[in-house]
Amino acid sequence: MHTRPAPLFARLGVALPIVQGPMTGSDTPALAAAVSEAGGLGMLGCGMRSPAAMAEAAAEVRRRTAQPFGMNLFVQATPAPDADTVREALDRLAPLCAEFGLQPAVPAQWCEDFAAQFEALVEARPAVASFTFGILDARQVERLQAAGCTVIGTATTVAEARAWADVGADAVCASGLEAGGHRGTFLAGFEASLVGTLALVPQCVDALAGLPVIAAGGIMDGRGIAAAQALGAQGVQMGTAFLTCPESAIGPAYRAALAAAGETDTRITRVFSGRPARGIVNATMERLAAFEAAVPAYPVQNALMGPVRKAAAAQGQADALALWAGQGVAAARPMPAGELVAVLEREWRAAVAGMAARSD
């Protein structure tokens, strides 16, 4: 192990083996730019951004820094749920809506159109194009590579990592069950795909025969970065660690919940969005727990819950927010993103030196 940039990061022109998690909805151009400017790889979570908003966010990052950055998309089809499914979901949410003075309603759209988002991504030409929830085909990967993008696919199992390798991805982000936010599982069932970071990363490294692996899930400090590299990862992706930075988009109620959370306070739930995701347990998660299996799949439930989340954020009601966070949440350190990257670098170098000294 060493403290020079790993080959993937060296090719990207990124000094440190640190990727800021995309954190769709909580990310900002200011956060991505600050991380990139400090020597990491800042990311824009574009899963819920329109093509125009993607272009605007990319331009804003470029106004703030000349350093490389990445953009992440959700690979998903636009759903066409039947009327009964939607009506049942709205009926289920009616009491919650009423508490915020809202009328349950069908949204104007369930999600952004992935094909249009993909074109906007090609047009934006970020240094890294990363994906979760699904997988691209080889032609899509080639288009991005031709545009100068390094393609990184999210995998929650070795089989998913191999699938990304098979379509020509440049690297794989191996996301352990400790990670906050949505699970990226796309091949097998979610329950069967809950593999921890410590188990997943080395198996992906071994299976991919040299294709770079980035470790994600529960990594909060420099020791975690060094540990991931000891497992064979070239770097790490950290979401929860950057969520508490002042540059993130979350509001005061969410920040207070993060500050109060302990290491056993997160659970994986479907109730907020219809896709299993890890967040801090709150009253709404517990209240809807009985409907875990019944809520419609992402993005339908996510869109139906949108007005509630928006109202809860506006009123500072953390009990009705989706408080996405990983199992390392209690180790989060609120500080400006650039400062956090500097702290992580110092810790990482010290951890690597300590490991080297112990092996002598």
CSV table of C-alpha atoms in Angstrom, one decimal:
chain,number,residue,atom,x,y,z
A,1,MET,CA,0.0,0.0,0.0
A,2,HIS,CA,1.1,3.6,-0.7
A,3,THR,CA,-0.2,7.1,-0.5
A,4,ARG,CA,0.2,8.1,-4.1
A,5,PRO,CA,-2.9,8.2,-6.3
A,6,ALA,CA,-4.2,4.7,-7.2
A,7,PRO,CA,-4.1,4.1,-11.0
A,8,LEU,CA,-7.8,5.0,-11.5
A,9,PHE,CA,-7.5,8.2,-9.6
A,10,ALA,CA,-4.2,9.1,-11.3
A,11,ARG,CA,-5.8,8.7,-14.7
A,12,LEU,CA,-8.6,11.0,-13.7
A,13,GLY,CA,-6.2,13.6,-12.3
A,14,VAL,CA,-7.6,13.2,-8.8
A,15,ALA,CA,-5.0,13.4,-6.0
A,16,LEU,CA,-6.8,11.5,-3.3
A,17,PRO,CA,-8.7,8.2,-3.4
A,18,ILE,CA,-11.9,9.8,-2.1
A,19,VAL,CA,-15.2,10.1,-4.0
A,20,GLN,CA,-18.0,12.1,-2.5
A,21,GLY,CA,-21.2,10.0,-2.6
A,22,PRO,CA,-23.7,11.4,-5.1
A,23,MET,CA,-26.5,11.7,-2.4
A,24,THR,CA,-29.3,12.7,-4.9
A,25,GLY,CA,-31.4,15.5,-3.4
A,26,SER,CA,-28.8,16.3,-0.7
A,27,ASP,CA,-26.0,17.1,-3.1
A,28,THR,CA,-25.1,20.6,-4.4
A,29,PRO,CA,-22.7,22.0,-7.0
A,30,ALA,CA,-21.0,23.8,-4.1
A,31,LEU,CA,-20.3,20.5,-2.3
A,32,ALA,CA,-19.1,18.7,-5.4
A,33,ALA,CA,-16.8,21.6,-6.3
A,34,ALA,CA,-15.4,21.9,-2.8
A,35,VAL,CA,-14.5,18.2,-2.7
A,36,SER,CA,-12.9,18.3,-6.1
A,37,GLU,CA,-11.0,21.5,-5.3
A,38,ALA,CA,-9.6,19.9,-2.1
A,39,GLY,CA,-8.2,16.9,-4.1
A,40,GLY,CA,-11.1,14.4,-4.0
A,41,LEU,CA,-13.7,13.6,-6.6
A,42,GLY,CA,-16.9,15.6,-6.1
A,43,MET,CA,-20.1,14.1,-7.4
A,44,LEU,CA,-23.5,15.5,-8.5
A,45,GLY,CA,-26.5,13.2,-7.7
A,46,CYS,CA,-28.6,13.7,-10.8
A,47,GLY,CA,-31.1,10.9,-10.5
A,48,MET,CA,-33.9,13.4,-9.9
A,49,ARG,CA,-32.6,16.3,-11.9
A,50,SER,CA,-34.2,17.3,-15.2
A,51,PRO,CA,-31.8,17.4,-18.2
A,52,ALA,CA,-31.8,21.2,-18.0
A,53,ALA,CA,-31.0,21.1,-14.3
A,54,MET,CA,-28.2,18.6,-14.9
A,55,ALA,CA,-26.6,21.0,-17.4
A,56,GLU,CA,-27.0,23.9,-15.0
A,57,ALA,CA,-25.5,22.0,-12.1
A,58,ALA,CA,-22.5,20.8,-14.2
A,59,ALA,CA,-21.9,24.4,-15.4
A,60,GLU,CA,-22.0,25.6,-11.7
A,61,VAL,CA,-19.4,23.1,-10.6
A,62,ARG,CA,-17.2,24.2,-13.5
A,63,ARG,CA,-17.6,27.9,-12.5
A,64,ARG,CA,-16.4,26.9,-9.0
A,65,THR,CA,-13.5,24.6,-9.9
A,66,ALA,CA,-11.3,23.5,-12.8
A,67,GLN,CA,-10.8,20.0,-11.2
A,68,PRO,CA,-12.5,16.8,-12.4
A,69,PHE,CA,-16.0,15.9,-11.0
A,70,GLY,CA,-18.6,13.2,-11.6
A,71,MET,CA,-22.3,12.9,-12.2
A,72,ASN,CA,-24.6,10.0,-11.2
A,73,LEU,CA,-27.8,8.8,-12.6
A,74,PHE,CA,-30.5,6.2,-11.7
A,75,VAL,CA,-30.9,3.6,-14.5
A,76,GLN,CA,-34.6,3.2,-14.6
A,77,ALA,CA,-37.6,2.9,-16.9
A,78,THR,CA,-40.5,5.2,-16.5
A,79,PRO,CA,-43.3,3.2,-14.8
A,80,ALA,CA,-46.9,2.8,-15.8
A,81,PRO,CA,-48.6,1.7,-12.6
A,82,ASP,CA,-52.2,0.6,-12.8
A,83,ALA,CA,-54.9,2.9,-11.3
A,84,ASP,CA,-55.7,0.5,-8.4
A,85,THR,CA,-52.1,0.5,-7.2
A,86,VAL,CA,-51.9,4.2,-7.3
A,87,ARG,CA,-55.3,4.6,-5.5
A,88,GLU,CA,-54.3,2.2,-2.8
A,89,ALA,CA,-51.0,4.0,-2.2
A,90,LEU,CA,-52.8,7.4,-2.0
A,91,ASP,CA,-55.3,6.0,0.4
A,92,ARG,CA,-52.4,4.7,2.6
A,93,LEU,CA,-50.8,8.1,2.6
A,94,ALA,CA,-54.0,10.2,3.1
A,95,PRO,CA,-53.6,10.5,7.0
A,96,LEU,CA,-50.0,11.6,6.6
A,97,CYS,CA,-50.9,14.1,3.9
A,98,ALA,CA,-53.8,15.5,6.1
A,99,GLU,CA,-51.3,16.3,8.9
A,100,PHE,CA,-49.6,18.6,6.5
A,101,GLY,CA,-52.7,20.1,5.0
A,102,LEU,CA,-52.1,18.2,1.7
A,103,GLN,CA,-54.5,16.5,-0.6
A,104,PRO,CA,-53.2,13.2,-1.9
A,105,ALA,CA,-52.6,13.6,-5.6
A,106,VAL,CA,-51.1,11.9,-8.6
A,107,PRO,CA,-47.9,13.8,-9.6
A,108,ALA,CA,-47.3,15.3,-13.0
A,109,GLN,CA,-44.6,12.7,-13.6
A,110,TRP,CA,-43.3,9.7,-11.8
A,111,CYS,CA,-39.6,10.3,-12.6
A,112,GLU,CA,-37.3,12.0,-15.1
A,113,ASP,CA,-37.0,10.3,-18.5
A,114,PHE,CA,-33.7,8.3,-18.3
A,115,ALA,CA,-33.0,8.5,-22.1
A,116,ALA,CA,-33.2,12.3,-21.9
A,117,GLN,CA,-31.0,12.4,-18.8
A,118,PHE,CA,-28.5,10.1,-20.5
A,119,GLU,CA,-28.2,12.5,-23.4
A,120,ALA,CA,-27.7,15.4,-21.0
A,121,LEU,CA,-25.0,13.4,-19.3
A,122,VAL,CA,-23.2,12.8,-22.6
A,123,GLU,CA,-23.5,16.5,-23.4
A,124,ALA,CA,-22.1,17.5,-20.0
A,125,ARG,CA,-19.0,15.3,-20.4
A,126,PRO,CA,-18.1,15.0,-16.7
A,127,ALA,CA,-14.8,13.2,-15.9
A,128,VAL,CA,-16.9,10.4,-14.3
A,129,ALA,CA,-20.3,9.1,-15.2
A,130,SER,CA,-21.6,6.8,-12.5
A,131,PHE,CA,-24.8,4.8,-12.3
A,132,THR,CA,-27.0,2.9,-9.8
A,133,PHE,CA,-30.4,1.1,-9.6
A,134,GLY,CA,-29.7,-0.7,-12.9
A,135,ILE,CA,-27.1,-1.3,-15.7
A,136,LEU,CA,-26.2,0.3,-19.0
A,137,ASP,CA,-25.7,-1.7,-22.2
A,138,ALA,CA,-22.3,-1.8,-23.9
A,139,ARG,CA,-23.3,0.8,-26.5
A,140,GLN,CA,-24.2,3.3,-23.8
A,141,VAL,CA,-20.9,2.7,-22.0
A,142,GLU,CA,-19.1,3.2,-25.3
A,143,ARG,CA,-20.9,6.5,-26.0
A,144,LEU,CA,-19.9,7.9,-22.6
A,145,GLN,CA,-16.3,6.7,-23.0
A,146,ALA,CA,-16.2,8.4,-26.5
A,147,ALA,CA,-17.3,11.6,-24.8
A,148,GLY,CA,-14.3,11.4,-22.4
A,149,CYS,CA,-16.2,10.0,-19.4
A,150,THR,CA,-14.9,7.2,-17.1
A,151,VAL,CA,-17.9,4.9,-16.4
A,152,ILE,CA,-18.4,3.6,-12.9
A,153,GLY,CA,-21.2,1.1,-12.1
A,154,THR,CA,-22.6,0.4,-8.7
A,155,ALA,CA,-22.7,-3.2,-7.5
A,156,THR,CA,-24.1,-4.8,-4.3
A,157,THR,CA,-23.0,-8.3,-5.2
A,158,VAL,CA,-20.1,-10.0,-7.1
A,159,ALA,CA,-22.6,-10.9,-9.9
A,160,GLU,CA,-23.5,-7.3,-10.4
A,161,ALA,CA,-19.8,-6.3,-10.4
A,162,ARG,CA,-19.2,-8.9,-13.1
A,163,ALA,CA,-22.2,-7.6,-15.1
A,164,TRP,CA,-20.7,-4.1,-15.1
A,165,ALA,CA,-17.4,-5.5,-16.2
A,166,ASP,CA,-19.1,-7.4,-19.1
A,167,VAL,CA,-20.6,-4.2,-20.5
A,168,GLY,CA,-17.2,-2.4,-20.5
A,169,ALA,CA,-17.4,-0.2,-17.4
A,170,ASP,CA,-14.1,1.3,-16.3
A,171,ALA,CA,-14.6,0.7,-12.6
A,172,VAL,CA,-17.1,-0.7,-10.1
A,173,CYS,CA,-18.3,0.9,-6.9
A,174,ALA,CA,-18.9,-2.0,-4.5
A,175,SER,CA,-21.6,-0.8,-2.1
A,176,GLY,CA,-22.0,-2.7,1.2
A,177,LEU,CA,-25.1,-2.9,3.2
A,178,GLU,CA,-23.8,-0.3,5.7
A,179,ALA,CA,-24.2,2.4,3.1
A,180,GLY,CA,-26.8,5.1,3.5
A,181,GLY,CA,-29.6,5.8,1.0
A,182,HIS,CA,-30.9,3.6,-1.7
A,183,ARG,CA,-29.6,0.1,-2.4
A,184,GLY,CA,-28.3,-0.2,-5.9
A,185,THR,CA,-29.3,-3.8,-6.3
A,186,PHE,CA,-30.4,-4.8,-9.8
A,187,LEU,CA,-29.9,-8.5,-10.4
A,188,ALA,CA,-31.1,-10.6,-7.4
A,189,GLY,CA,-33.6,-9.9,-4.6
A,190,PHE,CA,-32.7,-7.2,-2.1
A,191,GLU,CA,-32.6,-9.5,0.9
A,192,ALA,CA,-30.1,-11.8,-0.8
A,193,SER,CA,-28.0,-8.9,-1.9
A,194,LEU,CA,-27.3,-7.4,1.6
A,195,VAL,CA,-23.5,-8.1,1.6
A,196,GLY,CA,-21.3,-6.1,4.0
A,197,THR,CA,-18.5,-3.9,2.7
A,198,LEU,CA,-15.7,-6.0,4.3
A,199,ALA,CA,-17.0,-9.2,2.6
A,200,LEU,CA,-18.0,-7.6,-0.8
A,201,VAL,CA,-15.0,-5.5,-1.7
A,202,PRO,CA,-12.3,-8.2,-1.7
A,203,GLN,CA,-14.5,-10.7,-3.5
A,204,CYS,CA,-15.2,-8.0,-6.2
A,205,VAL,CA,-11.5,-7.3,-6.5
A,206,ASP,CA,-10.8,-11.0,-7.0
A,207,ALA,CA,-13.6,-11.4,-9.5
A,208,LEU,CA,-12.8,-8.4,-11.7
A,209,ALA,CA,-9.2,-9.3,-12.5
A,210,GLY,CA,-7.7,-5.8,-12.4
A,211,LEU,CA,-10.7,-3.7,-13.0
A,212,PRO,CA,-10.7,-0.9,-10.4
A,213,VAL,CA,-13.0,-1.3,-7.4
A,214,ILE,CA,-14.2,1.6,-5.2
A,215,ALA,CA,-15.4,0.7,-1.8
A,216,ALA,CA,-18.6,2.2,-0.3
A,217,GLY,CA,-20.6,1.6,2.9
A,218,GLY,CA,-19.7,2.6,6.4
A,219,ILE,CA,-16.4,4.4,5.6
A,220,MET,CA,-16.2,7.6,7.7
A,221,ASP,CA,-12.5,8.3,8.3
A,222,GLY,CA,-8.9,7.8,7.1
A,223,ARG,CA,-8.7,4.4,8.8
A,224,GLY,CA,-11.6,3.3,6.6
A,225,ILE,CA,-9.9,4.5,3.5
A,226,ALA,CA,-6.7,2.6,4.4
A,227,ALA,CA,-8.7,-0.5,5.3
A,228,ALA,CA,-10.6,-0.5,1.9
A,229,GLN,CA,-7.2,-0.2,0.1
A,230,ALA,CA,-5.9,-3.1,2.2
A,231,LEU,CA,-8.8,-5.1,0.8
A,232,GLY,CA,-7.7,-4.2,-2.8
A,233,ALA,CA,-10.0,-1.2,-3.5
A,234,GLN,CA,-8.3,1.7,-5.3
A,235,GLY,CA,-10.4,4.2,-3.3
A,236,VAL,CA,-13.6,4.8,-1.4
A,237,GLN,CA,-16.9,6.5,-1.9
A,238,MET,CA,-18.2,8.4,1.2
A,239,GLY,CA,-21.8,9.7,1.4
A,240,THR,CA,-22.8,10.1,5.0
A,241,ALA,CA,-19.4,11.6,5.9
A,242,PHE,CA,-20.1,14.6,3.5
A,243,LEU,CA,-23.9,14.8,4.3
A,244,THR,CA,-23.2,17.0,7.4
A,245,CYS,CA,-21.0,19.5,5.5
A,246,PRO,CA,-22.5,22.9,5.4
A,247,GLU,CA,-22.4,22.7,1.5
A,248,SER,CA,-25.0,19.9,1.4
A,249,ALA,CA,-28.6,20.7,0.7
A,250,ILE,CA,-30.2,19.2,3.8
A,251,GLY,CA,-32.2,21.4,6.2
A,252,PRO,CA,-31.8,22.0,9.9
A,253,ALA,CA,-34.2,19.2,11.0
A,254,TYR,CA,-32.3,16.6,9.0
A,255,ARG,CA,-28.9,17.9,10.4
A,256,ALA,CA,-30.2,17.7,13.9
A,257,ALA,CA,-31.3,14.1,13.4
A,258,LEU,CA,-27.9,13.2,12.0
A,259,ALA,CA,-26.2,14.8,15.0
A,260,ALA,CA,-28.3,12.9,17.4
A,261,ALA,CA,-28.1,9.5,15.7
A,262,GLY,CA,-26.1,6.5,17.1
A,263,GLU,CA,-24.6,3.6,15.2
A,264,THR,CA,-27.7,1.4,15.8
A,265,ASP,CA,-30.3,4.0,14.7
A,266,THR,CA,-30.5,3.3,11.0
A,267,ARG,CA,-32.7,0.7,9.2
A,268,ILE,CA,-33.4,-0.3,5.6
A,269,THR,CA,-36.9,0.5,4.6
A,270,ARG,CA,-39.1,0.7,1.5
A,271,VAL,CA,-41.8,2.9,2.9
A,272,PHE,CA,-40.5,6.3,1.8
A,273,SER,CA,-39.6,5.5,-1.8
A,274,GLY,CA,-40.6,1.9,-2.7
A,275,ARG,CA,-36.9,0.9,-3.0
A,276,PRO,CA,-35.0,-0.4,0.0
A,277,ALA,CA,-32.9,2.4,1.5
A,278,ARG,CA,-31.0,3.0,4.7
A,279,GLY,CA,-32.0,5.9,6.9
A,280,ILE,CA,-32.5,7.0,10.5
A,281,VAL,CA,-35.6,5.5,12.2
A,282,ASN,CA,-38.3,8.0,12.7
A,283,ALA,CA,-42.0,8.1,13.4
A,284,THR,CA,-43.1,7.8,9.7
A,285,MET,CA,-40.8,4.8,9.1
A,286,GLU,CA,-42.4,3.1,12.2
A,287,ARG,CA,-45.9,4.2,11.3
A,288,LEU,CA,-45.7,2.8,7.8
A,289,ALA,CA,-43.7,-0.3,8.7
A,290,ALA,CA,-46.7,-2.6,8.4
A,291,PHE,CA,-46.9,-1.6,4.7
A,292,GLU,CA,-43.3,-2.4,3.8
A,293,ALA,CA,-44.3,-5.1,1.3
A,294,ALA,CA,-47.4,-3.3,0.0
A,295,VAL,CA,-46.0,0.1,-1.2
A,296,PRO,CA,-45.5,0.4,-4.9
A,297,ALA,CA,-42.0,0.2,-6.3
A,298,TYR,CA,-39.7,3.1,-6.9
A,299,PRO,CA,-40.2,5.7,-8.3
A,300,VAL,CA,-44.0,5.6,-7.8
A,301,GLN,CA,-44.0,5.6,-3.9
A,302,ASN,CA,-41.2,8.1,-4.0
A,303,ALA,CA,-43.2,10.5,-6.2
A,304,LEU,CA,-46.3,10.1,-4.1
A,305,MET,CA,-44.3,10.9,-0.9
A,306,GLY,CA,-42.7,13.9,-2.5
A,307,PRO,CA,-45.2,16.5,-1.3
A,308,VAL,CA,-45.0,15.2,2.3
A,309,ARG,CA,-41.2,15.3,2.3
A,310,LYS,CA,-41.3,18.9,0.9
A,311,ALA,CA,-43.8,20.0,3.5
A,312,ALA,CA,-42.0,18.3,6.3
A,313,ALA,CA,-38.7,19.9,5.3
A,314,ALA,CA,-40.4,23.3,5.2
A,315,GLN,CA,-41.9,22.9,8.7
A,316,GLY,CA,-38.7,21.3,10.2
A,317,GLN,CA,-40.5,18.0,10.9
A,318,ALA,CA,-37.8,15.4,10.9
A,319,ASP,CA,-40.3,12.7,11.8
A,320,ALA,CA,-41.8,12.8,8.2
A,321,LEU,CA,-38.5,13.1,6.3
A,322,ALA,CA,-36.5,10.3,4.7
A,323,LEU,CA,-33.4,10.7,6.8
A,324,TRP,CA,-31.0,8.7,4.6
A,325,ALA,CA,-27.8,7.9,6.5
A,326,GLY,CA,-25.3,5.0,6.7
A,327,GLN,CA,-24.3,2.9,9.7
A,328,GLY,CA,-21.3,5.2,10.3
A,329,VAL,CA,-23.6,8.2,11.0
A,330,ALA,CA,-22.5,8.6,14.6
A,331,ALA,CA,-18.9,9.2,13.3
A,332,ALA,CA,-19.9,12.1,11.0
A,333,ARG,CA,-18.0,15.3,11.6
A,334,PRO,CA,-19.8,18.5,10.5
A,335,MET,CA,-17.2,20.8,8.9
A,336,PRO,CA,-16.7,22.4,5.5
A,337,ALA,CA,-16.1,19.9,2.8
A,338,GLY,CA,-12.6,21.1,1.9
A,339,GLU,CA,-11.6,20.8,5.6
A,340,LEU,CA,-13.1,17.3,5.8
A,341,VAL,CA,-11.1,16.2,2.8
A,342,ALA,CA,-7.9,17.6,4.4
A,343,VAL,CA,-8.7,15.7,7.7
A,344,LEU,CA,-9.4,12.5,5.8
A,345,GLU,CA,-6.1,12.8,3.9
A,346,ARG,CA,-4.1,13.3,7.1
A,347,GLU,CA,-5.9,10.3,8.8
A,348,TRP,CA,-5.4,8.1,5.7
A,349,ARG,CA,-1.7,8.8,5.5
A,350,ALA,CA,-1.2,8.2,9.2
A,351,ALA,CA,-3.2,4.9,9.0
A,352,VAL,CA,-1.1,3.7,6.0
A,353,ALA,CA,2.1,4.6,7.8
A,354,GLY,CA,0.9,2.8,10.9
A,355,MET,CA,0.0,-0.3,9.0
A,356,ALA,CA,3.4,-0.3,7.3
A,357,ALA,CA,5.2,0.2,10.6
A,358,ARG,CA,3.3,-2.8,12.2
A,359,SER,CA,4.3,-5.0,9.2
A,360,ASP,CA,8.0,-4.3,9.5
